[in-house]
Coordinates of C-alpha atoms in Angstrom, one line a residue:
M1 CA 122.4 110.0 102.5
D2 CA 124.3 112.7 101.2
K3 CA 121.9 116.0 102.2
K4 CA 124.1 117.9 101.1
A5 CA 124.6 116.6 97.7
I6 CA 120.2 115.7 97.6
E7 CA 120.4 120.1 98.1
K8 CA 122.7 121.2 95.8
H9 CA 121.1 118.7 92.6
I10 CA 118.1 119.9 93.5
R11 CA 119.1 124.0 93.1
G12 CA 120.4 122.7 90.2
I13 CA 117.4 121.0 88.8
L14 CA 115.3 124.4 89.7
E15 CA 117.5 126.6 87.6
A16 CA 117.6 123.8 85.1
I17 CA 113.8 124.3 84.7
G18 CA 113.8 128.3 84.4
E19 CA 113.1 128.8 88.2
D20 CA 115.0 131.6 90.9
P21 CA 115.7 129.1 93.6
D22 CA 116.3 132.4 95.5
R23 CA 112.6 133.1 95.1
E24 CA 110.7 133.0 98.6
G25 CA 108.5 130.1 97.8
L26 CA 111.7 128.0 96.5
R27 CA 114.6 129.4 98.6
E28 CA 113.9 126.0 101.4
T29 CA 113.2 124.4 98.9
P30 CA 116.9 122.1 98.2
E31 CA 116.7 121.7 101.8
R32 CA 112.6 120.4 102.2
V33 CA 113.6 117.5 99.4
A34 CA 116.7 116.6 100.8
R35 CA 114.8 115.8 104.1
M36 CA 112.0 114.4 102.4
Y37 CA 114.3 111.9 100.1
E38 CA 115.9 110.7 103.5
E39 CA 112.6 109.6 104.8
V40 CA 111.0 108.3 101.7
F41 CA 114.0 106.6 100.4
E42 CA 115.3 105.3 103.5
G43 CA 114.6 101.6 102.5
I44 CA 117.4 102.0 100.4
K45 CA 119.5 101.2 103.7
Y46 CA 118.9 98.0 104.1
T47 CA 118.9 94.9 102.4
N48 CA 115.9 92.4 102.5
H49 CA 117.5 90.4 105.1
E50 CA 118.3 93.3 107.1
I51 CA 114.8 94.1 106.8
A52 CA 113.7 90.6 108.1
Q53 CA 115.7 91.1 110.6
M54 CA 114.3 93.8 112.2
F55 CA 110.5 93.4 112.0
G56 CA 111.0 89.2 112.3
K57 CA 110.4 88.9 116.1
T58 CA 108.1 85.9 116.0
F59 CA 105.7 83.9 118.4
E60 CA 104.8 79.8 118.2
T61 CA 102.2 78.6 117.0
R62 CA 100.7 75.0 116.0
D63 CA 101.3 74.2 112.2
S64 CA 99.2 74.1 110.5
D65 CA 97.5 75.2 106.7
T66 CA 95.5 77.9 107.4
A67 CA 97.1 81.4 106.1
V68 CA 97.6 84.1 107.8
V69 CA 96.3 87.2 105.4
M70 CA 96.4 90.4 105.6
K71 CA 94.7 93.0 102.9
D72 CA 95.0 96.7 102.2
I73 CA 98.1 97.6 103.1
T74 CA 98.5 100.8 102.1
V75 CA 102.0 101.6 100.7
F76 CA 103.7 104.3 97.9
S77 CA 107.5 104.4 96.5
Y78 CA 109.0 106.1 93.6
C79 CA 109.5 104.1 89.9
E80 CA 113.3 103.7 89.3
H81 CA 112.5 105.3 86.0
H82 CA 111.2 108.2 86.1
M83 CA 111.7 108.4 90.2
A84 CA 108.4 109.2 89.4
L85 CA 105.3 108.4 92.5
M86 CA 103.8 105.1 92.5
Y87 CA 100.5 105.8 94.7
D88 CA 97.1 104.9 95.9
M89 CA 98.9 101.4 95.9
H90 CA 97.3 98.4 98.1
V91 CA 99.4 95.6 99.0
N92 CA 97.4 91.6 99.9
V93 CA 100.0 89.6 101.9
A94 CA 99.5 85.9 102.4
Y95 CA 101.3 83.3 104.4
I96 CA 100.9 79.7 106.1
P97 CA 102.8 79.3 109.1
H98 CA 105.6 76.8 109.7
G99 CA 105.6 76.7 113.8
R100 CA 105.7 80.7 113.5
V101 CA 104.0 83.7 112.9
I102 CA 105.1 87.7 113.0
G103 CA 103.2 90.2 114.7
L104 CA 100.4 91.7 111.8
S105 CA 102.1 95.1 112.8
K106 CA 105.8 93.7 111.6
I107 CA 103.6 92.7 107.7
A108 CA 102.6 96.5 107.4
R109 CA 106.4 97.3 108.4
I110 CA 107.6 95.5 106.2
C111 CA 105.6 96.3 102.8
D112 CA 106.4 99.8 104.2
M113 CA 110.2 99.4 104.8
A114 CA 110.6 97.9 101.5
A115 CA 108.5 100.5 99.2
K116 CA 110.7 102.7 100.8
R117 CA 113.5 102.7 97.6
L118 CA 113.7 103.6 93.9
Q119 CA 112.0 100.5 91.7
L120 CA 109.4 98.4 89.7
Q121 CA 106.4 97.1 91.1
E122 CA 107.1 93.4 90.4
K123 CA 110.0 93.7 92.2
L124 CA 108.7 95.4 95.5
G125 CA 106.1 92.5 95.6
A126 CA 109.2 90.0 95.1
D127 CA 111.3 91.8 98.0
I128 CA 107.7 91.7 100.3
A129 CA 107.6 87.8 99.4
E130 CA 110.9 87.7 100.0
I131 CA 111.2 89.8 103.4
I132 CA 108.2 87.9 104.7
A133 CA 109.5 84.4 104.3
E134 CA 112.5 84.9 105.9
A135 CA 110.9 86.7 108.8
T136 CA 108.4 84.1 109.3
G137 CA 110.4 80.9 108.7
S138 CA 107.7 79.9 106.0
P139 CA 108.6 79.6 102.2
D140 CA 105.1 79.6 101.6
V141 CA 104.3 83.5 100.7
A142 CA 101.9 85.2 98.4
V143 CA 101.7 89.0 97.3
L144 CA 99.0 91.5 95.4
I145 CA 100.0 94.4 95.2
K146 CA 97.5 96.8 93.0
G147 CA 98.6 100.5 92.4
S148 CA 98.7 104.0 90.3
H149 CA 101.7 105.0 88.8
S150 CA 102.5 108.9 87.9
C151 CA 104.5 108.1 84.9
M152 CA 100.9 106.7 83.4
T153 CA 98.7 109.0 84.8
A154 CA 100.7 112.2 84.9
R155 CA 102.9 111.9 82.1
G156 CA 102.9 110.4 78.9
I157 CA 99.4 108.7 77.7
R158 CA 97.9 110.4 81.2
N159 CA 95.4 107.6 81.4
A160 CA 94.4 108.6 85.1
S161 CA 92.0 105.3 85.7
A162 CA 95.5 102.3 84.9
K163 CA 95.8 100.5 87.7
T164 CA 98.9 98.3 87.4
V165 CA 98.4 94.6 89.6
T166 CA 101.5 92.4 90.1
K167 CA 101.1 89.3 92.1
T168 CA 104.1 87.0 93.8
F169 CA 103.6 83.2 94.8
C170 CA 106.0 81.4 96.6
G171 CA 106.0 77.8 97.9
K172 CA 102.6 76.2 97.9
F173 CA 101.1 79.4 96.9
R174 CA 102.8 79.1 93.3
D175 CA 100.9 76.1 92.3
D176 CA 97.6 76.1 94.2
V177 CA 94.8 78.7 93.3
S178 CA 92.4 77.8 95.9
L179 CA 95.2 79.4 98.0
Q180 CA 96.1 82.0 95.5
T181 CA 92.5 83.5 95.6
L182 CA 93.0 84.4 99.4
I183 CA 94.6 87.7 98.2
N184 CA 93.1 88.7 95.7
D185 CA 90.8 92.2 96.2
D186 CA 87.1 91.3 96.8

C-alpha cells in the first residue's frame, strides 16, 4: 500500500472540498487516514487462497452430519461503489465437517480479514464461504450477513433503519432448507 500517495490524495480531497489542510485540526489528517487505510484494507493484500492458508490449521474429527455454526461475528467493511462504510454487520457461518475442523477463532478471523476489502456484501459472503470451504476441506458451507450501509443510511435516501441481508449456500446447504435455517437469526 502506498501510504505517501494516499496522504497526497487525501490532502487534495481536503482542498477540493474547501478545507484548509494546514489548519490545526487537519494537519495530520492525511497521515492518519493513510494509517487507517493500511489497517482497514489489509485484506486487499491477500487472495482468498492465502487467507485460507493463514487461518487453515485444522484438527481431525469424526465424519458426521453435525454442522459447526458460529453466529454474530461482528465485522465492518467498505462498499466499492461509494467507499462508504458497511457497519453493524453480523456474520453467521455454518459448515459440515468432512473429517477436519478449524478452531472457532479462525472462523472469526477469516470473516474479519475477508471484510477488509472494497467490495459488495454479497461478494463478502461468497468470499467467506470459499475461504471456509478451502480451510476446512468441506464443500458444505453457509454464510448469512446482515448489515447497514452508510450509502443508504447517511446519504441518498437516508433510511437509517435499512438493513441488507445476504445468504450464500454451498454444497448440502443449497437444497436442504433444514440446514439453511441453522444460520438464520434467532
